[in-house]
PDB file of C-alpha atoms in Angstrom:
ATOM      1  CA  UNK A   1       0.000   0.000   0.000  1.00  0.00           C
ATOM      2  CA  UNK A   2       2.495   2.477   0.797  1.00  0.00           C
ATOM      3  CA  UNK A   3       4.753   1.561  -2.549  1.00  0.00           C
ATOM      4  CA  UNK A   4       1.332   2.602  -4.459  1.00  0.00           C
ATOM      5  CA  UNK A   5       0.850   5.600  -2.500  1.00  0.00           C
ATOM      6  CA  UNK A   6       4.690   7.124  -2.922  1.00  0.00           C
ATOM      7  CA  UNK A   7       3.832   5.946  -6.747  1.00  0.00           C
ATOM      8  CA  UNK A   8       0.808   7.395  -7.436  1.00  0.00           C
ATOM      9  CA  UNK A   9       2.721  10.736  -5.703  1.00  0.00           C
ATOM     10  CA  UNK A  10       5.578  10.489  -7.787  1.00  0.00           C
ATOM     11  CA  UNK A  11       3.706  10.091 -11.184  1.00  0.00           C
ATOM     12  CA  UNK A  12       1.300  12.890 -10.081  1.00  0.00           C
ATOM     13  CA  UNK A  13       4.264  15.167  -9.643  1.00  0.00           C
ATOM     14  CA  UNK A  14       6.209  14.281 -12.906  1.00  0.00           C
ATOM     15  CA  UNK A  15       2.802  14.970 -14.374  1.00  0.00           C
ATOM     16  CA  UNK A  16       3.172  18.304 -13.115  1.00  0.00           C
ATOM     17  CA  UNK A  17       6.788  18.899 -14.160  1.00  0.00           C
ATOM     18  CA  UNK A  18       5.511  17.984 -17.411  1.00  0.00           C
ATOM     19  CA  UNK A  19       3.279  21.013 -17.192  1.00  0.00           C
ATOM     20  CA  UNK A  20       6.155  23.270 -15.544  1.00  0.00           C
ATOM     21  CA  UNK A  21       8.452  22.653 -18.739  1.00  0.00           C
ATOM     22  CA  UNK A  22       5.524  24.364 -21.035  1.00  0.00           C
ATOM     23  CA  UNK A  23       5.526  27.358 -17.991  1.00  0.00           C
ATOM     24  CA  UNK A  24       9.182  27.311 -18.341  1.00  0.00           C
ATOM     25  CA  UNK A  25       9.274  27.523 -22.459  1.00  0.00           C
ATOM     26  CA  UNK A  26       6.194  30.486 -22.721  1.00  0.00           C
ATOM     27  CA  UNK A  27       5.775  32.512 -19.856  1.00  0.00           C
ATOM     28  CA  UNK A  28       9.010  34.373 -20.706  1.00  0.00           C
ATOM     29  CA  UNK A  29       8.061  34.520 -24.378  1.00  0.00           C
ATOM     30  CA  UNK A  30       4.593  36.008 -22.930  1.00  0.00           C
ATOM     31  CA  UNK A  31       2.263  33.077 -24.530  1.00  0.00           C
ATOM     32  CA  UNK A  32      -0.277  31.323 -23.304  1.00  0.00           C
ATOM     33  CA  UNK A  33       0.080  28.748 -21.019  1.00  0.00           C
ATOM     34  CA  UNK A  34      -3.128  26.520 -22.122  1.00  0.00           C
ATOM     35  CA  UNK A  35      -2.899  27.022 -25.555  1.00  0.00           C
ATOM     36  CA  UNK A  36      -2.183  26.475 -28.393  1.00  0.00           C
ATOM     37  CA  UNK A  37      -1.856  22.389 -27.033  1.00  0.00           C
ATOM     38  CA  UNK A  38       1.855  21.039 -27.222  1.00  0.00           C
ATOM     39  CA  UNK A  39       3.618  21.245 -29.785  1.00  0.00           C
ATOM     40  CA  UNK A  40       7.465  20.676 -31.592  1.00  0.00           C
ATOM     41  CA  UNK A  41       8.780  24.150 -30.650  1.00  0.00           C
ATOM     42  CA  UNK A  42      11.129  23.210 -33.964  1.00  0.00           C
ATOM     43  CA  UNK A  43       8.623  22.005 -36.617  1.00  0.00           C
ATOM     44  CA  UNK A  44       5.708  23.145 -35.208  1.00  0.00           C
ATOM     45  CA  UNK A  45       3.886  19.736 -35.121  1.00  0.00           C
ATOM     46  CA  UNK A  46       1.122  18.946 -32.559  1.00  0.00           C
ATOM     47  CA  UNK A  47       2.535  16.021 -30.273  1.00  0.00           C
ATOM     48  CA  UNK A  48       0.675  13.154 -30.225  1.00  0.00           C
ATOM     49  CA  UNK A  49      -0.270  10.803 -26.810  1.00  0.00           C
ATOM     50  CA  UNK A  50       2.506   9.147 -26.301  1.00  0.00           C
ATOM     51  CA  UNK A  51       5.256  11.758 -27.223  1.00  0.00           C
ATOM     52  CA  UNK A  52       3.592  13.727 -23.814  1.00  0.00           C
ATOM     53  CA  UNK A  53       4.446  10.823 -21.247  1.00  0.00           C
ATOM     54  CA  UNK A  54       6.863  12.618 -18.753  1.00  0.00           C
ATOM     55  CA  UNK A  55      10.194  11.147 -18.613  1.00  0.00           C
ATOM     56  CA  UNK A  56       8.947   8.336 -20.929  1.00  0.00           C
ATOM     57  CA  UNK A  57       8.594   9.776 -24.050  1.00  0.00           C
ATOM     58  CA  UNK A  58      12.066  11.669 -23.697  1.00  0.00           C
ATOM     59  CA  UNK A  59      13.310   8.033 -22.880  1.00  0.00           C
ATOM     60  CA  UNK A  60      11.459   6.202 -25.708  1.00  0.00           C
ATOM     61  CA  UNK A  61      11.937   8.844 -29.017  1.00  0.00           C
ATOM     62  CA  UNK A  62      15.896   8.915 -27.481  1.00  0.00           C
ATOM     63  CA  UNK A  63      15.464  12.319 -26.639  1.00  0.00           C
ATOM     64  CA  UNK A  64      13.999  13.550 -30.542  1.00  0.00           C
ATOM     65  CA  UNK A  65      11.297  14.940 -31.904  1.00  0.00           C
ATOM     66  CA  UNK A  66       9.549  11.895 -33.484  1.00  0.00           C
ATOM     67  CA  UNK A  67       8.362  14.307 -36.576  1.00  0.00           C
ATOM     68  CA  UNK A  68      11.598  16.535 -37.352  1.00  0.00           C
ATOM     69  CA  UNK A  69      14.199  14.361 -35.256  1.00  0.00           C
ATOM     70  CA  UNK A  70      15.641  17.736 -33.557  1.00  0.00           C
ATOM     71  CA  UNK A  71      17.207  16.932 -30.365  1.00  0.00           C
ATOM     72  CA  UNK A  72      15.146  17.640 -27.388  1.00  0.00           C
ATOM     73  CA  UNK A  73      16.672  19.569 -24.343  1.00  0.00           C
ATOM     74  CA  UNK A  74      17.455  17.473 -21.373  1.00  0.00           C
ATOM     75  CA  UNK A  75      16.075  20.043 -19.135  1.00  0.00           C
ATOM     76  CA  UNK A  76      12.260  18.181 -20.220  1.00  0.00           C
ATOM     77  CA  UNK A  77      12.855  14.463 -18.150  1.00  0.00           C
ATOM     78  CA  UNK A  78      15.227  16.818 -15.449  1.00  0.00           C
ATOM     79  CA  UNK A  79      12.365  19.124 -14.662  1.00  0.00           C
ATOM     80  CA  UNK A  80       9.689  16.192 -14.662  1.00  0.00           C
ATOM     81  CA  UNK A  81      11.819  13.688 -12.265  1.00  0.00           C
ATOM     82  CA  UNK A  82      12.956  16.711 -10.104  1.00  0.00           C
ATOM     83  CA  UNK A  83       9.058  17.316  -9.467  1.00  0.00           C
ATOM     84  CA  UNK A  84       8.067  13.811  -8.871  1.00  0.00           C
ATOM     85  CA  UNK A  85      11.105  13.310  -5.873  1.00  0.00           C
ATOM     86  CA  UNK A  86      10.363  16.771  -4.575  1.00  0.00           C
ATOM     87  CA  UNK A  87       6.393  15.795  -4.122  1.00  0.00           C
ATOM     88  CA  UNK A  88       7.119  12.697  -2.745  1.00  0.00           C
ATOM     89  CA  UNK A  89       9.920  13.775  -0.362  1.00  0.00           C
ATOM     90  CA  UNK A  90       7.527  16.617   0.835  1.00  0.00           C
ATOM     91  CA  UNK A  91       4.581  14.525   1.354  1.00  0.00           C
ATOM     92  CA  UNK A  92       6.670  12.026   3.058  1.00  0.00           C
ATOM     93  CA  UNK A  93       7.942  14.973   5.392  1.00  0.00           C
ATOM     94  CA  UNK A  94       4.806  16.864   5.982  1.00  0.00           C
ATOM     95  CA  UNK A  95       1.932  14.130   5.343  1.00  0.00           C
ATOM     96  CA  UNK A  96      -1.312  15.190   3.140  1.00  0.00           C
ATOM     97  CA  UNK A  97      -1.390  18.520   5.091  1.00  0.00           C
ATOM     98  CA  UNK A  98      -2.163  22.141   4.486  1.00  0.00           C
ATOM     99  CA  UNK A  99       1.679  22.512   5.424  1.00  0.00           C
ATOM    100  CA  UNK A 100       2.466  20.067   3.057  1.00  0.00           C
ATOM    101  CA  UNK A 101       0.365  21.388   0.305  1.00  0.00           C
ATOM    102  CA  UNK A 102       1.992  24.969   0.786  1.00  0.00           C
ATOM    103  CA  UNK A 103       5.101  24.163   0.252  1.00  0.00           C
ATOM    104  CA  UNK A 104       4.385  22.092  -2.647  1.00  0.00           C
ATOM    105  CA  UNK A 105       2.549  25.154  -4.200  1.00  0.00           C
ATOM    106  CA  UNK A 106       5.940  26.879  -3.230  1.00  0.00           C
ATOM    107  CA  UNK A 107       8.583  24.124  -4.482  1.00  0.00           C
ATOM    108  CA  UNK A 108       6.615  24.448  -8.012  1.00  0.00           C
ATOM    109  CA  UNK A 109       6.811  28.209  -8.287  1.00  0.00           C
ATOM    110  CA  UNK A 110      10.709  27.541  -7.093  1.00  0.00           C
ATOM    111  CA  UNK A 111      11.254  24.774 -10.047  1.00  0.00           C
ATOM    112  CA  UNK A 112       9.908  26.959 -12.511  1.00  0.00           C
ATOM    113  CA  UNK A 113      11.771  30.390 -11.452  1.00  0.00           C
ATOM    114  CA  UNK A 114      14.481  28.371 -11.727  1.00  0.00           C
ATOM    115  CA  UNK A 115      15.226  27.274 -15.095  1.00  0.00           C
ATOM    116  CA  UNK A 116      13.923  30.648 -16.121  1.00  0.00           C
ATOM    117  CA  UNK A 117      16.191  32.529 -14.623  1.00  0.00           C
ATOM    118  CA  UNK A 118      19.188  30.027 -16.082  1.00  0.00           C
ATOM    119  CA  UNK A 119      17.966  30.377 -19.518  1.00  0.00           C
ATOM    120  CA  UNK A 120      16.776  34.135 -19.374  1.00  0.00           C
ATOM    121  CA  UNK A 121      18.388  35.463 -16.134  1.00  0.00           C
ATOM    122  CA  UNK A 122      14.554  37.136 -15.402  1.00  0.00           C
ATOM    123  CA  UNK A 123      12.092  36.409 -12.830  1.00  0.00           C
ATOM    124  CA  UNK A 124       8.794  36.938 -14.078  1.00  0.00           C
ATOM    125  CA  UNK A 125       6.414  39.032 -11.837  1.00  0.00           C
ATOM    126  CA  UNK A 126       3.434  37.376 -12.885  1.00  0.00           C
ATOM    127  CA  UNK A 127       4.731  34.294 -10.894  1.00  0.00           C
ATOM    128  CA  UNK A 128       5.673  36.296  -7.837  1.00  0.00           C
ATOM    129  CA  UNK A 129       2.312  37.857  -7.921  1.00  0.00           C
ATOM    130  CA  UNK A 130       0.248  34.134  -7.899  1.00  0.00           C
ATOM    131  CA  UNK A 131       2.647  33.047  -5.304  1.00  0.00           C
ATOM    132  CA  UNK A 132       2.677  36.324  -2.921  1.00  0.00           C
ATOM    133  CA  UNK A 133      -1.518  36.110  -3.129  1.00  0.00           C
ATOM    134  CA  UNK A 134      -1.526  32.263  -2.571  1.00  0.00           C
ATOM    135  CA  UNK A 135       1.251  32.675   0.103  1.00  0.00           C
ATOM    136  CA  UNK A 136      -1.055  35.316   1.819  1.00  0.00           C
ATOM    137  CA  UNK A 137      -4.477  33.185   1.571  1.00  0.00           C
ATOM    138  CA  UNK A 138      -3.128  30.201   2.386  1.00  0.00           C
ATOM    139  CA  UNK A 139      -1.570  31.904   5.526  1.00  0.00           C
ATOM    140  CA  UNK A 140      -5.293  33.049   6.200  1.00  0.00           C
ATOM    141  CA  UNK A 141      -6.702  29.925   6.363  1.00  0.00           C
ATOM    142  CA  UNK A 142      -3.383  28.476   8.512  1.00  0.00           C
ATOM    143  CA  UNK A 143      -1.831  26.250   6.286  1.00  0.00           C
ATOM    144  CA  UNK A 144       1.370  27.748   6.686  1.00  0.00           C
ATOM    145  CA  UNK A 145       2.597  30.947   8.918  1.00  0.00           C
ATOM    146  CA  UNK A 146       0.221  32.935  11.053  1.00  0.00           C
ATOM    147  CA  UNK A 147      -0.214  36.408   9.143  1.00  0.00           C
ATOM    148  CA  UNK A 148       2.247  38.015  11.280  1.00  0.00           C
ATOM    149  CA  UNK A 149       4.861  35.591  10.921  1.00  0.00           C
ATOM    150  CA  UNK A 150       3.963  35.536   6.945  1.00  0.00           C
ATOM    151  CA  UNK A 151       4.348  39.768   7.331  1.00  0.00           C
ATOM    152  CA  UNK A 152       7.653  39.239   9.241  1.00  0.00           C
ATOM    153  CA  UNK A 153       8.542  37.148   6.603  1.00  0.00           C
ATOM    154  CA  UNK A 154       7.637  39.385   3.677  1.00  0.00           C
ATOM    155  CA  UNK A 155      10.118  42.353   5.601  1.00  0.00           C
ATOM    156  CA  UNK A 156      12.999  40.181   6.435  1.00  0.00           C
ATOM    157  CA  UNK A 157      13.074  38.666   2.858  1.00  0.00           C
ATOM    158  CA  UNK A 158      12.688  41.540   0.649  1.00  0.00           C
ATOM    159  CA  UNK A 159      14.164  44.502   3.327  1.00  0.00           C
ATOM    160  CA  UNK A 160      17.247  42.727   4.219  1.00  0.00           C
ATOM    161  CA  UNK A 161      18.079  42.072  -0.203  1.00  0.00           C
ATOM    162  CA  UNK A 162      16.812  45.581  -0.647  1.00  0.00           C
ATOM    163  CA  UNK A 163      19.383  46.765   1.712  1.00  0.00           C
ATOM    164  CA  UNK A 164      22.299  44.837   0.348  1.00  0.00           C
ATOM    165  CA  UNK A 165      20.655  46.264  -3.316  1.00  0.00           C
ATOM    166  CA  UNK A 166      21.389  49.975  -1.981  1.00  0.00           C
ATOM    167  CA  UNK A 167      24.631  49.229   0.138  1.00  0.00           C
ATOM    168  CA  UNK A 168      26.535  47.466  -3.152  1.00  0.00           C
ATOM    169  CA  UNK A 169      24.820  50.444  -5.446  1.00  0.00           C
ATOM    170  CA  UNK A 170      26.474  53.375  -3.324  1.00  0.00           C
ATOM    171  CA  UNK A 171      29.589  51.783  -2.803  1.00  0.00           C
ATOM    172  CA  UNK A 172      30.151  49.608  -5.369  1.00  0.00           C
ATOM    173  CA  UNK A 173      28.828  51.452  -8.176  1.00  0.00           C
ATOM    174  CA  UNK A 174      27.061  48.334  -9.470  1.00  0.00           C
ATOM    175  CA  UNK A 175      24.134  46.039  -9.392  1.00  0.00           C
ATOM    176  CA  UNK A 176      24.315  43.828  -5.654  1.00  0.00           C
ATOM    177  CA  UNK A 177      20.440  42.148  -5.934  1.00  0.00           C
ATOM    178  CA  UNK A 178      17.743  41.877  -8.811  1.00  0.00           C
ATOM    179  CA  UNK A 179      14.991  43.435  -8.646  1.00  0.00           C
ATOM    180  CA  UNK A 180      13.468  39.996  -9.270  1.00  0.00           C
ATOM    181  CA  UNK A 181      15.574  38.367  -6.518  1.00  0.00           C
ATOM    182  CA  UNK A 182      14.713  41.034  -3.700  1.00  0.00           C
ATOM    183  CA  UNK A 183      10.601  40.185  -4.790  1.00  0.00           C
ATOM    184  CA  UNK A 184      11.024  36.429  -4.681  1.00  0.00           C
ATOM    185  CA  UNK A 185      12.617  36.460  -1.378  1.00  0.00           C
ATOM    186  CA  UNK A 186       9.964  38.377   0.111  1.00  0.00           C
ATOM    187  CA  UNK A 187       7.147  36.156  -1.608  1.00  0.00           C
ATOM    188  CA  UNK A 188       9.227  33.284   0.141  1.00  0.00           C
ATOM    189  CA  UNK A 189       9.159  34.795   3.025  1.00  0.00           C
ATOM    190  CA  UNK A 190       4.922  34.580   3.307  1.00  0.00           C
ATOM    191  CA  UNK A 191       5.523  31.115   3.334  1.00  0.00           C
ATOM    192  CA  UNK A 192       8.709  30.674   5.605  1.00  0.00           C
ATOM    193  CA  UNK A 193       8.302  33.543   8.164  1.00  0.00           C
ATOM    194  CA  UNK A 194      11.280  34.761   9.517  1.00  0.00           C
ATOM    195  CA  UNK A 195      13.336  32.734  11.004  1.00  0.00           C
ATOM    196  CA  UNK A 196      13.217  30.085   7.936  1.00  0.00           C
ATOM    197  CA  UNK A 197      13.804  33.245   5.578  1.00  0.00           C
ATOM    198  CA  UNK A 198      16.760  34.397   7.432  1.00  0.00           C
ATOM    199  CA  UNK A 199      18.247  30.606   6.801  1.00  0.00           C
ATOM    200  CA  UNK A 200      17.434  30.816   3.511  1.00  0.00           C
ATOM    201  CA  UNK A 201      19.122  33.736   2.957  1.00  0.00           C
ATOM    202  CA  UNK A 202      22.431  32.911   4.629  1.00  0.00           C
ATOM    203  CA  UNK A 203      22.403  29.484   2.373  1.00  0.00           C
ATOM    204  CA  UNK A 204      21.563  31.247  -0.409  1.00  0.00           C
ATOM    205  CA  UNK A 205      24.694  33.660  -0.428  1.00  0.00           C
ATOM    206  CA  UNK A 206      26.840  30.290   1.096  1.00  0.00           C
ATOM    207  CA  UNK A 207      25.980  28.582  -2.015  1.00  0.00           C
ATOM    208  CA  UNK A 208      26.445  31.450  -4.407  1.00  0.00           C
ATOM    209  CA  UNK A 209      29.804  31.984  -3.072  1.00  0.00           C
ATOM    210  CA  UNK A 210      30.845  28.540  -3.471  1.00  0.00           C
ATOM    211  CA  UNK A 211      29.107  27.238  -6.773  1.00  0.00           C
ATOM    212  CA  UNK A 212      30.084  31.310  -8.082  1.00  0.00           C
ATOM    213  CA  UNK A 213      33.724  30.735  -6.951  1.00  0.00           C
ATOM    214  CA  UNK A 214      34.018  27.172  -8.778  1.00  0.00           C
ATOM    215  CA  UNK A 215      32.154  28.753 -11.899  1.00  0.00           C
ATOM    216  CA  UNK A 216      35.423  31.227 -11.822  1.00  0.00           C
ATOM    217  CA  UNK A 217      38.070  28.797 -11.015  1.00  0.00           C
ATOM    218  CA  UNK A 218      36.828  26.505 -13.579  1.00  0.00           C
ATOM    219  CA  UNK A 219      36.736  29.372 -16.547  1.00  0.00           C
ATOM    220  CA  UNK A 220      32.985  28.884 -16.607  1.00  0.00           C
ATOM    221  CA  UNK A 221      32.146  32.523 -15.883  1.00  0.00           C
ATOM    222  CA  UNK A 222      34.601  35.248 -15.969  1.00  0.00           C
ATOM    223  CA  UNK A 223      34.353  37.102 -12.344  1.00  0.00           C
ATOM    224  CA  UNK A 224      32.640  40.559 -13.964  1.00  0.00           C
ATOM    225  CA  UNK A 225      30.012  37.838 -15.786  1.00  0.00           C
ATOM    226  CA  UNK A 226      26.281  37.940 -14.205  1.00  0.00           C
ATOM    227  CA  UNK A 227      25.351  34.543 -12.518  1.00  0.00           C
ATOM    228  CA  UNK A 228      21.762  34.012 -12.260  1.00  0.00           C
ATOM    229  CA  UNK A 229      20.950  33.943  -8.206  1.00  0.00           C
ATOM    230  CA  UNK A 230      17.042  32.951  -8.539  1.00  0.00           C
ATOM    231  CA  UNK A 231      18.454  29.221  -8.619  1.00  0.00           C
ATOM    232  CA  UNK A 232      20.444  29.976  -5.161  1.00  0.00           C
ATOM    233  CA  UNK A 233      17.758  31.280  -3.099  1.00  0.00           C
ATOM    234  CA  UNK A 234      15.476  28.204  -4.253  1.00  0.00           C
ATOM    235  CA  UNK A 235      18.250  25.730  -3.076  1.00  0.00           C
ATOM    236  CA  UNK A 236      18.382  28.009   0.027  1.00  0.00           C
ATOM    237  CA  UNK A 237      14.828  27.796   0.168  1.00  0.00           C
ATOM    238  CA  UNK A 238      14.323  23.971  -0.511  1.00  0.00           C
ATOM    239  CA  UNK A 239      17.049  23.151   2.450  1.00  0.00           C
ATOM    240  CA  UNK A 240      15.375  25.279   4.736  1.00  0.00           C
ATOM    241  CA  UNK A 241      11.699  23.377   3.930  1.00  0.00           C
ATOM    242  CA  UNK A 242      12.985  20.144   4.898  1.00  0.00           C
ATOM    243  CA  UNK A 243      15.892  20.710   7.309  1.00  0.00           C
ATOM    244  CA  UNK A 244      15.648  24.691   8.660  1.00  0.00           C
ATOM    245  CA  UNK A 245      14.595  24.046  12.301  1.00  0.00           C
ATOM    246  CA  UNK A 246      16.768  20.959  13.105  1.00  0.00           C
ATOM    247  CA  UNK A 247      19.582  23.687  11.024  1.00  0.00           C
ATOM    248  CA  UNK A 248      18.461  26.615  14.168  1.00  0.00           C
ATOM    249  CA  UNK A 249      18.094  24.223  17.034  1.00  0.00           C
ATOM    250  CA  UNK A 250      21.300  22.280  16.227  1.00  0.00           C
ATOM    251  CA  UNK A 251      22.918  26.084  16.079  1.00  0.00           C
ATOM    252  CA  UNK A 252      20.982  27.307  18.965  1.00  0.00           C
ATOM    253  CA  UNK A 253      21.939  24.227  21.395  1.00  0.00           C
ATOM    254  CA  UNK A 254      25.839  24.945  20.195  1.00  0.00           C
ATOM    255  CA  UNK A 255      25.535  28.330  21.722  1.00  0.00           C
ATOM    256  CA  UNK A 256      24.618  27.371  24.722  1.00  0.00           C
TER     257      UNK A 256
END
């Protein structure tokens, strides 16, 4: 029974990556969502049944459009299986719970930002507008944070970037945060409140320093190049969903 269950979960939530990849392809090119139905971005043909299985049909058609045989990006299956384990390891956390269902409404908007910001290096208001409004409903009707902890939230995500945005502006004469990045971490912060904000945060800039530095050392990215930071807050973000108060009361106990 419980092999079915984390299953059915996992299918369910590669169904929905399946769904984030179109998000991911047209909301930055402004285009609808629901239509027109999936298509070959390359040829233009409508896909047929089973050329939409997620994962599968990547699998199966060896990664190529069946019609034109253009290679299809890998990002399709990574997306889709990257859902699936994230559903599953949150409803394995949190159980079929408002909490639970929060922060998969959260971990979706996350995925999504995500590759966005890798392939465009934007962060699309119209998805921190859904997620600031479901944040502040679904803190309403206490799935998640009380209101004041979703508030506290809100000011510690977006005030403390906003800050580090005017700090590296008047003395650095250049760009410190996105516009996009000081919006997202406030939205996050509806869900989080502020203590798992806060956490966020500090991962966030741990692992932007070290993947950054790498990307550098490597010759990825030169050290004046713009790195995308969208993807580091949602690692930040994901960490602190699943391990943020064991991460404060293992720190808090090795103060005292």
């Amino acid at each position: 029974m419980e092999v079915l269950k984390n299953t059915t979960i996992f299918l369910v939530g590669i169904i929905f990556g399946s769904f984030f990849n179109v998000c991911i392809y047209r909301i930055p090119r402004s285009e609808s969502i629901i239509s027109p139905p999936s298509h070959c971005t390359n040829c233009g043909m409508k896909l047929k049944w089973y050329e939409l299985l997620p994962v599968f049909s990547w699998v199966f058609l060896g990664g190529k459009c069946h019609t034109c045989k253009r290679k299809i990006s890998i990002q399709y299956p990574l997306v889709e299986l990257s859902t699936g384990i994230l559903f599953l390891l949150l409803i394995q956390k949190f159980g079929f719970s408002g909490q639970a269902i929060s922060y998969v409404f959260l971990v979706s908007l996350l995925i999504i930002i995500t590759v966005i910001d890798l392939q465009h290096q934007i962060i699309p208001d119209e998805l921190i507008i859904v997620g600031a409004i479901t944040g502040v409903l679904l803190s309403l009707i206490k799935f998640t944070v009380s209101w004041i902890e979703a508030a506290l939230g809100l000011l510690t995500g977006s005030g403390t970037f906003l800050i580090v945005a005017i700090i590296a502006e008047k003395l650095l004469k250049k760009e410190g945060m996105g516009g996009g990045d000081i919006k997202l971490m406030g939205m996050i912060g509806i869900y989080l409140g502020w203590k798992l904000t806060a956490l966020s945060m500090l991962l966030s800039i741990y692992a932007g320093g070290i993947i950054g530095g790498l990307l550098v050392l490597l010759k990825v990215k030169k050290r004046d190049d713009a790195i995308p930071y969208g993807p580091f807050i949602a690692a930040g973000t994901i960490i602190s969903i699943f391990f943020g108060n064991d991460i404060i009361r293992w720190y808090l106990q090795s103060l005292m």
